[in-house]
PDB file of C-alpha atoms in Angstrom:
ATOM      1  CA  UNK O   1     -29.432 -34.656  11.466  1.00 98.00           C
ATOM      2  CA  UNK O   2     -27.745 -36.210   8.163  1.00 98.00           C
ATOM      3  CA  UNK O   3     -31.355 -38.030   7.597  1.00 98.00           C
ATOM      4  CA  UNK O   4     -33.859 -35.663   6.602  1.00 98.00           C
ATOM      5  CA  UNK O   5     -37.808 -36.019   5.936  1.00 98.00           C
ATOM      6  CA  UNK O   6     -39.063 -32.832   3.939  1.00 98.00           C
ATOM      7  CA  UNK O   7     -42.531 -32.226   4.296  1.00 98.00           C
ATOM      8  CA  UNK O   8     -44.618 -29.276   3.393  1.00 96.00           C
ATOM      9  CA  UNK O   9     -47.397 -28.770   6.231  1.00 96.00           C
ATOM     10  CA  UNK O  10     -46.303 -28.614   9.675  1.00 96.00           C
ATOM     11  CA  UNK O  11     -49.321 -30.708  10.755  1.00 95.00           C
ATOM     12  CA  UNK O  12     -48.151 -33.701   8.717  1.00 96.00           C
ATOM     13  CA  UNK O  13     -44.617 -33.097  10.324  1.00 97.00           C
ATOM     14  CA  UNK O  14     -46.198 -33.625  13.801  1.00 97.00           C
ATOM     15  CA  UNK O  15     -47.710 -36.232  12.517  1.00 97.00           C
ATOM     16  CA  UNK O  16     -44.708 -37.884  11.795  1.00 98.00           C
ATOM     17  CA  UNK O  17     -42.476 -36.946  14.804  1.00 98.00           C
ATOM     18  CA  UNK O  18     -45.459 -39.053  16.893  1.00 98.00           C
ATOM     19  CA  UNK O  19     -43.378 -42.298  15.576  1.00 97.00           C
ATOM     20  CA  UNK O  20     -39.943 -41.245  16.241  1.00 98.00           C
ATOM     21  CA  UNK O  21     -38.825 -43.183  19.215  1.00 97.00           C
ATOM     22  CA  UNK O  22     -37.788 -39.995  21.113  1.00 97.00           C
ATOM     23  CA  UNK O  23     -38.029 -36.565  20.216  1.00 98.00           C
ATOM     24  CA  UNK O  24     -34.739 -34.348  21.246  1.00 98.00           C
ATOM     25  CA  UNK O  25     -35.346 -30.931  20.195  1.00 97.00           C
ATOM     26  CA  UNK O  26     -38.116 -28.732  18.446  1.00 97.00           C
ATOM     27  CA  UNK O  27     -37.993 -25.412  16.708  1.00 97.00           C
ATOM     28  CA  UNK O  28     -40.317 -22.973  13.981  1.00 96.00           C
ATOM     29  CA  UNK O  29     -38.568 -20.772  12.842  1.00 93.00           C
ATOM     30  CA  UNK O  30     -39.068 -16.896  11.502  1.00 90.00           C
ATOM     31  CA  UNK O  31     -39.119 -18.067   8.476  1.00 86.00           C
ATOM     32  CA  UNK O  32     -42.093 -20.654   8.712  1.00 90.00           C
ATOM     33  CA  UNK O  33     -40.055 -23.852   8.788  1.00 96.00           C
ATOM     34  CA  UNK O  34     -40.548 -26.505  11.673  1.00 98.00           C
ATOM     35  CA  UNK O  35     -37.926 -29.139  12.735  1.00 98.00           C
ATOM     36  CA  UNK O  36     -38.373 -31.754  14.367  1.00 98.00           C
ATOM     37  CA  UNK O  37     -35.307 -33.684  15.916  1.00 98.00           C
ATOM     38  CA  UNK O  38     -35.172 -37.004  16.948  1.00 98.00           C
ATOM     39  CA  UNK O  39     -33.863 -40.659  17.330  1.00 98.00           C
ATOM     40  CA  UNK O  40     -35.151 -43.676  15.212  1.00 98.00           C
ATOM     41  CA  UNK O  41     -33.803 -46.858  15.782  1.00 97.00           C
ATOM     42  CA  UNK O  42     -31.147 -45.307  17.779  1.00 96.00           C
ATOM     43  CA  UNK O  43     -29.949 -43.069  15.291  1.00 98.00           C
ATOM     44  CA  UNK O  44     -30.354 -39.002  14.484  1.00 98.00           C
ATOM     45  CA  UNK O  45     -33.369 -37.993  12.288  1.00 98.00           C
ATOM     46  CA  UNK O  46     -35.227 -34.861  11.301  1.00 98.00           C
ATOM     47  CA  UNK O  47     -38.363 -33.713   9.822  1.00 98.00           C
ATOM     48  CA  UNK O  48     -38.557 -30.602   8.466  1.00 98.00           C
ATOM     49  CA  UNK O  49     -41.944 -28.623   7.652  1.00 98.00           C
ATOM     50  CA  UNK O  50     -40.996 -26.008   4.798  1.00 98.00           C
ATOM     51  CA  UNK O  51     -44.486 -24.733   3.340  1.00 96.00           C
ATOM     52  CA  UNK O  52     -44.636 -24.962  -0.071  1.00 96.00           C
ATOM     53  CA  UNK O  53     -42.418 -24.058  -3.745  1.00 96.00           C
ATOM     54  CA  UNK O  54     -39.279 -23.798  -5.147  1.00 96.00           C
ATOM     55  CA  UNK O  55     -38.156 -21.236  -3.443  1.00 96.00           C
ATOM     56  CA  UNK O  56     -38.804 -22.984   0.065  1.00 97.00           C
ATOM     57  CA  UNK O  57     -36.723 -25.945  -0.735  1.00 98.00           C
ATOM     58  CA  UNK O  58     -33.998 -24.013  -1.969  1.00 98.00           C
ATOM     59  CA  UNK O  59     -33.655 -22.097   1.157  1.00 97.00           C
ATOM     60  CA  UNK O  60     -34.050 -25.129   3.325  1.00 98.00           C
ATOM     61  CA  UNK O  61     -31.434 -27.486   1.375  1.00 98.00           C
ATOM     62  CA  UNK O  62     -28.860 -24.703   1.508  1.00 98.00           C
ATOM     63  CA  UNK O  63     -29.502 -23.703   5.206  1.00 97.00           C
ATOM     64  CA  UNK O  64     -29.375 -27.383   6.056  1.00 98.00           C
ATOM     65  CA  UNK O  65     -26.105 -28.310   4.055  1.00 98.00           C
ATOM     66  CA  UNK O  66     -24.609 -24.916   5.584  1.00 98.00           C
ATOM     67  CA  UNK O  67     -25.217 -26.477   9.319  1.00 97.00           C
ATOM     68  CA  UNK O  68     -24.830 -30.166   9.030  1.00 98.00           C
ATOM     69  CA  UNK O  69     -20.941 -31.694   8.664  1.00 97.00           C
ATOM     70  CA  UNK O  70     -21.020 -35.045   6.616  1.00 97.00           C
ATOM     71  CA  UNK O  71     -22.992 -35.882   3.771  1.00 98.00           C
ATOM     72  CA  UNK O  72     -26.769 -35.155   3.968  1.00 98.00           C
ATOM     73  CA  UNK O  73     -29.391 -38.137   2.967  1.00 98.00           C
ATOM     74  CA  UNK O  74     -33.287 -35.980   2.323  1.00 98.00           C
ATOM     75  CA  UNK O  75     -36.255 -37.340   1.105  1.00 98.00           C
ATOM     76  CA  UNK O  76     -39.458 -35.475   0.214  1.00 98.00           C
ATOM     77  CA  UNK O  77     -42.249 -36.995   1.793  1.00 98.00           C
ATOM     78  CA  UNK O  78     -45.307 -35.044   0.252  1.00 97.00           C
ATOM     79  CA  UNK O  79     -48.547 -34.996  -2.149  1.00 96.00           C
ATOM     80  CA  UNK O  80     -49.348 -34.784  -5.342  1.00 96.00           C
ATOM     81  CA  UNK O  81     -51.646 -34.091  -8.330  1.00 96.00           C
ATOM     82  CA  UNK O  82     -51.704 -37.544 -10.613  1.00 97.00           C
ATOM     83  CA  UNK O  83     -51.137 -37.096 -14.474  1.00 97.00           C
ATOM     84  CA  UNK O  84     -51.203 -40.952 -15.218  1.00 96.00           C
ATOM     85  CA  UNK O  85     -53.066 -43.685 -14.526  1.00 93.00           C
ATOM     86  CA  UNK O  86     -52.436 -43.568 -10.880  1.00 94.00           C
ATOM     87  CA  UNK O  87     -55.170 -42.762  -8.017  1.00 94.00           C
ATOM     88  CA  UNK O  88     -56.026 -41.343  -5.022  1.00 94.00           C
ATOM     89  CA  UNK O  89     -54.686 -43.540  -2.551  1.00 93.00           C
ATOM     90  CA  UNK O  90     -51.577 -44.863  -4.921  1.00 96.00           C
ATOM     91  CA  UNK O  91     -47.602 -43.558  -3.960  1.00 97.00           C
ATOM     92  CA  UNK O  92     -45.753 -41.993  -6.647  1.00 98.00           C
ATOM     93  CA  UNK O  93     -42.178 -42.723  -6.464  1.00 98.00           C
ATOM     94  CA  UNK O  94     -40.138 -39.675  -8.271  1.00 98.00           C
ATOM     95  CA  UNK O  95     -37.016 -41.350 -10.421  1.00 98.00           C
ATOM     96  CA  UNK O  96     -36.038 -37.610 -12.054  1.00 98.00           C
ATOM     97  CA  UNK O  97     -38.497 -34.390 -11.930  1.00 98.00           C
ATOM     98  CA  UNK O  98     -38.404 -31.566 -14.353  1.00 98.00           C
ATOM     99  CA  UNK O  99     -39.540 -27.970 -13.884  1.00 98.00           C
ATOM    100  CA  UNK O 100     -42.516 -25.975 -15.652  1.00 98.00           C
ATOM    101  CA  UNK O 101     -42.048 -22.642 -15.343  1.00 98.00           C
ATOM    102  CA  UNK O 102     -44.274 -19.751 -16.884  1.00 98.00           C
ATOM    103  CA  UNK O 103     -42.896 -17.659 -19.484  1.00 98.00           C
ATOM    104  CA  UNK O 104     -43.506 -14.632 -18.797  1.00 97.00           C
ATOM    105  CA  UNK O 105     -42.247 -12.385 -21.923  1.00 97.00           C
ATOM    106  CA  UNK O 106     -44.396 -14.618 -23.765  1.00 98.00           C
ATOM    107  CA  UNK O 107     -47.604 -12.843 -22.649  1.00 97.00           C
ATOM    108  CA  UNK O 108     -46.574  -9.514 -23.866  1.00 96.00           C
ATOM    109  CA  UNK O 109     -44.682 -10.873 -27.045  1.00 95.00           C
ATOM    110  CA  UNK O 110     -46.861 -14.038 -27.546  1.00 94.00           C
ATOM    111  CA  UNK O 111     -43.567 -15.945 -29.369  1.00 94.00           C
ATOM    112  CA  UNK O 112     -42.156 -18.973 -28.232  1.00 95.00           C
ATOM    113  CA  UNK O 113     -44.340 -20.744 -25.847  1.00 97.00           C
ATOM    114  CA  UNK O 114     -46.647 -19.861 -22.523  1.00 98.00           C
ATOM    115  CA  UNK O 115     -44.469 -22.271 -19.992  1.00 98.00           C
ATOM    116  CA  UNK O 116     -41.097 -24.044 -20.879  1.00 98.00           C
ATOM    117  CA  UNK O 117     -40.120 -27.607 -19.473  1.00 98.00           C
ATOM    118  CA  UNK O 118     -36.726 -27.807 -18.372  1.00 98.00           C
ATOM    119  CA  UNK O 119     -34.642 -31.522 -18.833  1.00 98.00           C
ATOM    120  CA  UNK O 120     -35.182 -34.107 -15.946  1.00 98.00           C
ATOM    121  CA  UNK O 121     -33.304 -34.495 -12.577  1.00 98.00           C
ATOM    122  CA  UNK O 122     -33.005 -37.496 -11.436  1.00 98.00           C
ATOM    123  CA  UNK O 123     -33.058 -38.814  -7.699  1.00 98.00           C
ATOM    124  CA  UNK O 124     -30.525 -41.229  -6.106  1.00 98.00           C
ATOM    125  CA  UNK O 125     -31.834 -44.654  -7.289  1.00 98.00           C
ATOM    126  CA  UNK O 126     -30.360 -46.621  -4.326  1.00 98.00           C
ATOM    127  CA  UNK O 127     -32.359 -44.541  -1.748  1.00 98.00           C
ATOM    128  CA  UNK O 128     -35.457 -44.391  -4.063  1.00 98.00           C
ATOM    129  CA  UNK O 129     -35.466 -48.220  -4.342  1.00 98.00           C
ATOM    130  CA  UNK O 130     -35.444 -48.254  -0.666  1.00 98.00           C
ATOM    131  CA  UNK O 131     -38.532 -45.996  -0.441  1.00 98.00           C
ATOM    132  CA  UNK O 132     -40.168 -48.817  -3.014  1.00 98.00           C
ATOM    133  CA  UNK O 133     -39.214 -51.676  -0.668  1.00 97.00           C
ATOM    134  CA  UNK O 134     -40.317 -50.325   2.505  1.00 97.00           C
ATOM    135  CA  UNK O 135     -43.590 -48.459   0.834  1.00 97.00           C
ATOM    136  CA  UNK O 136     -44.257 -52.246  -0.031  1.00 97.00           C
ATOM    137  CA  UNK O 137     -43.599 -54.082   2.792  1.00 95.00           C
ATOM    138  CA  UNK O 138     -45.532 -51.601   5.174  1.00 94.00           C
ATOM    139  CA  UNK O 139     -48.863 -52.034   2.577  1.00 94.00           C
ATOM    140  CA  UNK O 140     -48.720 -48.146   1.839  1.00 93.00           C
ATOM    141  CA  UNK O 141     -51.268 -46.866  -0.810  1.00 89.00           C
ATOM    142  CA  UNK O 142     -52.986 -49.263  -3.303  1.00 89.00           C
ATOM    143  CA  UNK O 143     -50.521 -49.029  -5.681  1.00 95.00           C
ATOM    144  CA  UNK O 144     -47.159 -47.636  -6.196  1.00 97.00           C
ATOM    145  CA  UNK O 145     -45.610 -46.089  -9.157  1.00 97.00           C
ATOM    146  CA  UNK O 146     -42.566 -44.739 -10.752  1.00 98.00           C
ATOM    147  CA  UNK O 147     -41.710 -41.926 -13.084  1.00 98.00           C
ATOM    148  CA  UNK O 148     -41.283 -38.288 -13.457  1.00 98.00           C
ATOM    149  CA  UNK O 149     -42.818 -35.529 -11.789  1.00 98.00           C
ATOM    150  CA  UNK O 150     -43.180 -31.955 -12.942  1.00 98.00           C
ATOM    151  CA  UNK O 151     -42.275 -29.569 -10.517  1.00 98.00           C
ATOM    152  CA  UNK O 152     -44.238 -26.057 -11.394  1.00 98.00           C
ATOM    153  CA  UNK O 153     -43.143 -22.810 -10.293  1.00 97.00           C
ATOM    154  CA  UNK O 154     -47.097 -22.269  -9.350  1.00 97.00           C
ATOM    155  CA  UNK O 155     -49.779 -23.871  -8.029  1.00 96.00           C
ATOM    156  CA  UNK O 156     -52.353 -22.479 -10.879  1.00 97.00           C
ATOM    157  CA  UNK O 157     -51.308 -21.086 -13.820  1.00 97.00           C
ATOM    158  CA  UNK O 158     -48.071 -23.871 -14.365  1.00 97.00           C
ATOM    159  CA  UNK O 159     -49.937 -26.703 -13.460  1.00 97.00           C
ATOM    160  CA  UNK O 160     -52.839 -26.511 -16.051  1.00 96.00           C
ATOM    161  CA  UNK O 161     -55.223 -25.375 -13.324  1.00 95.00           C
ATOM    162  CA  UNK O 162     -58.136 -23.399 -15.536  1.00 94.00           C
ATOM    163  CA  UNK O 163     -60.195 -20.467 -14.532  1.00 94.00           C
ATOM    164  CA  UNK O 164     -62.351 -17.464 -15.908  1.00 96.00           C
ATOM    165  CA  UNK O 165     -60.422 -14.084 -13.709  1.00 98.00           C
ATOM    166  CA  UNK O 166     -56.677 -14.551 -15.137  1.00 98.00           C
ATOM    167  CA  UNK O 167     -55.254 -15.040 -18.611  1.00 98.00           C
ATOM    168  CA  UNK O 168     -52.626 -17.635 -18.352  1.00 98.00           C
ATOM    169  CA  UNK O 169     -53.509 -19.746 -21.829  1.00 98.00           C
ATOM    170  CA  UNK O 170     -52.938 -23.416 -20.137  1.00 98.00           C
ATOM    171  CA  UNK O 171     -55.562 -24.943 -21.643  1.00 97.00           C
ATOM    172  CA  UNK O 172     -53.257 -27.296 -23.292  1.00 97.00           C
ATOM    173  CA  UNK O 173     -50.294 -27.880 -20.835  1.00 98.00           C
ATOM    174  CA  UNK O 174     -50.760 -31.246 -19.653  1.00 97.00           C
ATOM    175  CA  UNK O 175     -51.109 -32.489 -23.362  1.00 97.00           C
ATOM    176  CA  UNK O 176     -47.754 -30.575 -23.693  1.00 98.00           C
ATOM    177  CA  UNK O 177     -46.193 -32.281 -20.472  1.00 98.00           C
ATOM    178  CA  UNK O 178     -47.198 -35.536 -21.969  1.00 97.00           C
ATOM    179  CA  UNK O 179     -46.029 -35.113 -25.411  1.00 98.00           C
ATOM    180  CA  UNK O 180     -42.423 -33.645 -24.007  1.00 98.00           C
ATOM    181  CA  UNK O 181     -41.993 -35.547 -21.086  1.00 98.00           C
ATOM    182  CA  UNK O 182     -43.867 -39.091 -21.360  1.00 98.00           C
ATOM    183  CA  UNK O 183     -42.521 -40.511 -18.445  1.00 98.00           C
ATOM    184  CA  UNK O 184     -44.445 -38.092 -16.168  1.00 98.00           C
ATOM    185  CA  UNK O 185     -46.752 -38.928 -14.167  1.00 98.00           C
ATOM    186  CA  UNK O 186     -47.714 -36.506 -11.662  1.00 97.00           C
ATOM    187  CA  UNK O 187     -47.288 -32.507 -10.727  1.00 98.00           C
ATOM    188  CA  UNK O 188     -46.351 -31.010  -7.661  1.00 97.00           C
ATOM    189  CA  UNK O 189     -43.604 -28.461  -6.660  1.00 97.00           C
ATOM    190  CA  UNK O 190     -40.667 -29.596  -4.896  1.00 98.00           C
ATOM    191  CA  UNK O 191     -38.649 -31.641  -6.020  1.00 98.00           C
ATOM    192  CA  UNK O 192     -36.863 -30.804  -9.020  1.00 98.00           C
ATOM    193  CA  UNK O 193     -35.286 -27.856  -7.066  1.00 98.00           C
ATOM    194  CA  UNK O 194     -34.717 -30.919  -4.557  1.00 98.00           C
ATOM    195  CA  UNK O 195     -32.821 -33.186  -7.468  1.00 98.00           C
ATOM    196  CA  UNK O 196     -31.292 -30.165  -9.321  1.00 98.00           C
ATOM    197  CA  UNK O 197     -29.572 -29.063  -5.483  1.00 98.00           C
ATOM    198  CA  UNK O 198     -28.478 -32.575  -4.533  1.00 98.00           C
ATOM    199  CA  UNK O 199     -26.985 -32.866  -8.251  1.00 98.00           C
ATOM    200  CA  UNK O 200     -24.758 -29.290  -7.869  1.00 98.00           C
ATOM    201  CA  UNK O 201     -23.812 -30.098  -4.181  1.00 98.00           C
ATOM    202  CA  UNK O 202     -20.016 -30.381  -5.176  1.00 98.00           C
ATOM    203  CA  UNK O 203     -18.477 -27.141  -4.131  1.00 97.00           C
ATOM    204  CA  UNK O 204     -18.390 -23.588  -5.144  1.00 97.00           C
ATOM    205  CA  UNK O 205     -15.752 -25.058  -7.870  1.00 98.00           C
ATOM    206  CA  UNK O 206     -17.542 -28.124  -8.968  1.00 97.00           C
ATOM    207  CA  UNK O 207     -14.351 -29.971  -7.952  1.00 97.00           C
ATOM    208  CA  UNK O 208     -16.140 -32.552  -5.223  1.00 97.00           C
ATOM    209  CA  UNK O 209     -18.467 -35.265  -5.123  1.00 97.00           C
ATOM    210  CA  UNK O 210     -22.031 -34.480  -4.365  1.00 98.00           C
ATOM    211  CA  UNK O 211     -22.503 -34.043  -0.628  1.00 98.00           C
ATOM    212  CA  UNK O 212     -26.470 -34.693  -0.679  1.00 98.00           C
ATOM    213  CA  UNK O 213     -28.529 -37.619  -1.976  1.00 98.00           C
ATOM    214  CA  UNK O 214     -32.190 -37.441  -2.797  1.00 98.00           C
ATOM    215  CA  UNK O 215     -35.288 -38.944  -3.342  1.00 98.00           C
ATOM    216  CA  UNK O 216     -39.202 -38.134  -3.090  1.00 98.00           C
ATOM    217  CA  UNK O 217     -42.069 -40.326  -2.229  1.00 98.00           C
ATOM    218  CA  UNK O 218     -45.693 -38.787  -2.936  1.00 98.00           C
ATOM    219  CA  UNK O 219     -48.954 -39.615  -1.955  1.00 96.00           C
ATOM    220  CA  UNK O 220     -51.955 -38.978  -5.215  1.00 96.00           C
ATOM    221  CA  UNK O 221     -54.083 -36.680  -3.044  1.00 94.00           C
ATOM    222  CA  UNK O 222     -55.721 -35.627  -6.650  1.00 92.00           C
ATOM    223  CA  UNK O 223     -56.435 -37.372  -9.706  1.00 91.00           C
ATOM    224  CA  UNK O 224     -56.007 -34.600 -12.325  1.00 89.00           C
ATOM    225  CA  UNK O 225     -57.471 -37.106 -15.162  1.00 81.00           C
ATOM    226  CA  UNK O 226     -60.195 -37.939 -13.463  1.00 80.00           C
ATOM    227  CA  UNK O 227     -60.683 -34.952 -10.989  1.00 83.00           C
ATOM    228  CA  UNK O 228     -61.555 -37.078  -7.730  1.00 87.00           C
ATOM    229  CA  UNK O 229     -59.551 -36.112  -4.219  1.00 92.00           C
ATOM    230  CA  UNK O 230     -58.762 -37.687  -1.615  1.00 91.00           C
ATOM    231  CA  UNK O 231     -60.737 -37.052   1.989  1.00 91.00           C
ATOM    232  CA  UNK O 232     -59.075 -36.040   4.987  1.00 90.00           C
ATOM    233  CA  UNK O 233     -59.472 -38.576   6.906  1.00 91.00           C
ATOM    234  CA  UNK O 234     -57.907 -40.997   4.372  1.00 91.00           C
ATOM    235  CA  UNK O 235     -55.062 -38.486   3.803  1.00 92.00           C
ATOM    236  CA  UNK O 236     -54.206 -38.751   7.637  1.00 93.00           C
ATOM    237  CA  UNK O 237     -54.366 -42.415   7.561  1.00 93.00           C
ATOM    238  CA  UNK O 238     -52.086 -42.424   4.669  1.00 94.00           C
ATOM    239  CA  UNK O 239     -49.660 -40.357   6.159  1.00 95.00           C
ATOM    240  CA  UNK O 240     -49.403 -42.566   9.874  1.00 95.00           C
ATOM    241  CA  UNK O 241     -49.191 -45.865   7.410  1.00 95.00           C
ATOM    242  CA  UNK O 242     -46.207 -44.204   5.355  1.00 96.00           C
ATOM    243  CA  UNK O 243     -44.063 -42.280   8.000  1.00 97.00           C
ATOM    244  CA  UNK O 244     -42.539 -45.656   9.197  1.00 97.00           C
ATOM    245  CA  UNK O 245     -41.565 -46.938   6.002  1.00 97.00           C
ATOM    246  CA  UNK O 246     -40.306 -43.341   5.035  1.00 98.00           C
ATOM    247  CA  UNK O 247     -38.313 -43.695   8.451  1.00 98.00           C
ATOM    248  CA  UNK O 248     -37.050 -46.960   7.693  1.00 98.00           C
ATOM    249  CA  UNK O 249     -35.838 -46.192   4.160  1.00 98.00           C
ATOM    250  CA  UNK O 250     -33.825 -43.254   5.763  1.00 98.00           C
ATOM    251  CA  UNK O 251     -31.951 -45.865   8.306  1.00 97.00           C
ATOM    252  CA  UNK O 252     -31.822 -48.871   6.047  1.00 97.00           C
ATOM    253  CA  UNK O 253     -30.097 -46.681   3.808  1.00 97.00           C
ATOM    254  CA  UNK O 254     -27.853 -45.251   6.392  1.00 96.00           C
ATOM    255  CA  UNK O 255     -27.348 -47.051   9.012  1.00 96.00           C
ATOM    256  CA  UNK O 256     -24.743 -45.797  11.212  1.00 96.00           C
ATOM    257  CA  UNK O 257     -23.427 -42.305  12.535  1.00 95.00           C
ATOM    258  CA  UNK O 258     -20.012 -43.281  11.019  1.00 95.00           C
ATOM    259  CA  UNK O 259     -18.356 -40.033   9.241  1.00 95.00           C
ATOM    260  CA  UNK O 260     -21.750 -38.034   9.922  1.00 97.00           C
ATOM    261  CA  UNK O 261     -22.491 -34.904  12.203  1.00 97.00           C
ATOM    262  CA  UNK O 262     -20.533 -35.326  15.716  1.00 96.00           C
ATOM    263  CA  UNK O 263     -22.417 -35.861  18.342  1.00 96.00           C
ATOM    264  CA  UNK O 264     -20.353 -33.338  20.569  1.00 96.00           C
ATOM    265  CA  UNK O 265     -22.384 -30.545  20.396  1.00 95.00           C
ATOM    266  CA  UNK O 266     -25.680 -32.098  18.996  1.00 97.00           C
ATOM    267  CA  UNK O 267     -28.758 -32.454  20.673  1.00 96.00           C
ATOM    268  CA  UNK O 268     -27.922 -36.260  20.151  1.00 97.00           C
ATOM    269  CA  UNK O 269     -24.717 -35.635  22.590  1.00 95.00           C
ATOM    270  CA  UNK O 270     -25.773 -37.604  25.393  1.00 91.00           C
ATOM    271  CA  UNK O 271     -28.545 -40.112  23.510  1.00 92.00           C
ATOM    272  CA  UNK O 272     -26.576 -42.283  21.296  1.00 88.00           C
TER     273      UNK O 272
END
């Protein structure tokens, strides 16, 4: 469908799709990705589970654009690792992300330094502020807050994670986030790739608007500052009290099927 949920684990995608109002069609695929298909409020929506990195959005934001006519509204519905003030239990609303990625010539040169940050992306402000509103009004999370999100190329190494068996001198990379990007506030590893795709969505000749908008909501499932996690069972709950207003944000935002994907042909055909 033209509204898309994001998600990384499948399970949280199921979790979801329990709240759609029907579910029309179902599919994993070969390359790990499940979609979910269904009507909200009388209108087309899917949930895609894509695993985890860069390299998994990219594939799914292509593949998606490449079968979907009309423009394309996604948000990232995931979880993060807190680099602020925020805590477990508190939504992170992404205005821009920017990447960390290791350098690798660095550890057989040792010039310039370990990971580089790249500038921010930001997300479409009209849909984020629509996250914001219906976060609040459904009481999601304790608290919500706004900034920008690095978006490693890792899970370890690029985001400051220490340990004794690999050398990958990070000691100090969340003091460097800080000090080159103040306005971030958490690390996970999505959406920048997210942002940066929506962004370059105007044709192979750059001659088009962008056909994609984007935005990311994120639930703290670690504090990094204070190194407390979130349980399971409270991750669940947070996840059943957010899908709705992640729903809602999606159809608020776009509320009819004018000028989207035809329904001739869809597994919407004979539903709406």
């Amino acid at each position: 469908a033209n509204r898309v949920i994001t998600v990384g684990d499948p399970q949280r995608a199921r979790i979801m799709a329990q709240q759609l109002d029907e579910i029309l069609f179902e599919h994993s695929s070969h390359r790990g990705f499940l979609t979910i298909t269904g009507l909200y409020r009388g209108l087309p929506l899917s949930i895609v589970a894509i695993g985890m990195g860069l390299s998994m959005m990219d594939f799914f934001v292509r593949e998606t654009r490449m079968v979907v006519q009309g423009p394309l509204t996604i948000v990232r519905f995931g979880s993060c690792g807190s680099i602020c003030d925020a805590k477990t239990g508190d939504v992170i609303i992404a205005d821009s992300a920017f990447g960390i990625n290791r350098n690798y010539d660095y550890f057989d040169t040792h010039t310039g330094a370990p990971y580089r940050l790249s500038s921010l992306e930001a997300s479409d402000k009209e849909l984020a502020d629509h996250l914001v509103q219906q976060i609040q009004g459904h009481k999601v999370g304790r608290d919500i807050v706004r900034g920008a999100v690095g978006n490693a190329d890792s899970f370890y190494g690029s985001q400051g994670r220490t340990g004794d068996d690999f050398y990958d001198d990070n000691d100090t990379l969340i003091q460097t986030i800080h000090e080159q990007v103040p306005s971030a506030v958490a690390l996970e590893m999505e959406s920048h790739m997210l942002f940066h795709l929506a962004r370059m969505s105007t044709g192979r000749l750059n001659d088009r608007p962008p056909s994609i908008r984007a935005a990311c909501a994120l639930l703290v499932f670690a504090d990094r500052s204070g190194n407390a996690f979130i349980s399971p069972e409270m991750s669940t709950q947070m996840v059943i009290a957010a899908t709705k207003a992640v729903f809602d944000a999606l159809v608020n935002d776009s509320p009819t099927q004018d000028n989207l994907h035809p329904s001739i042909g869809s597994v919407w055909e004979s539903k709406i």
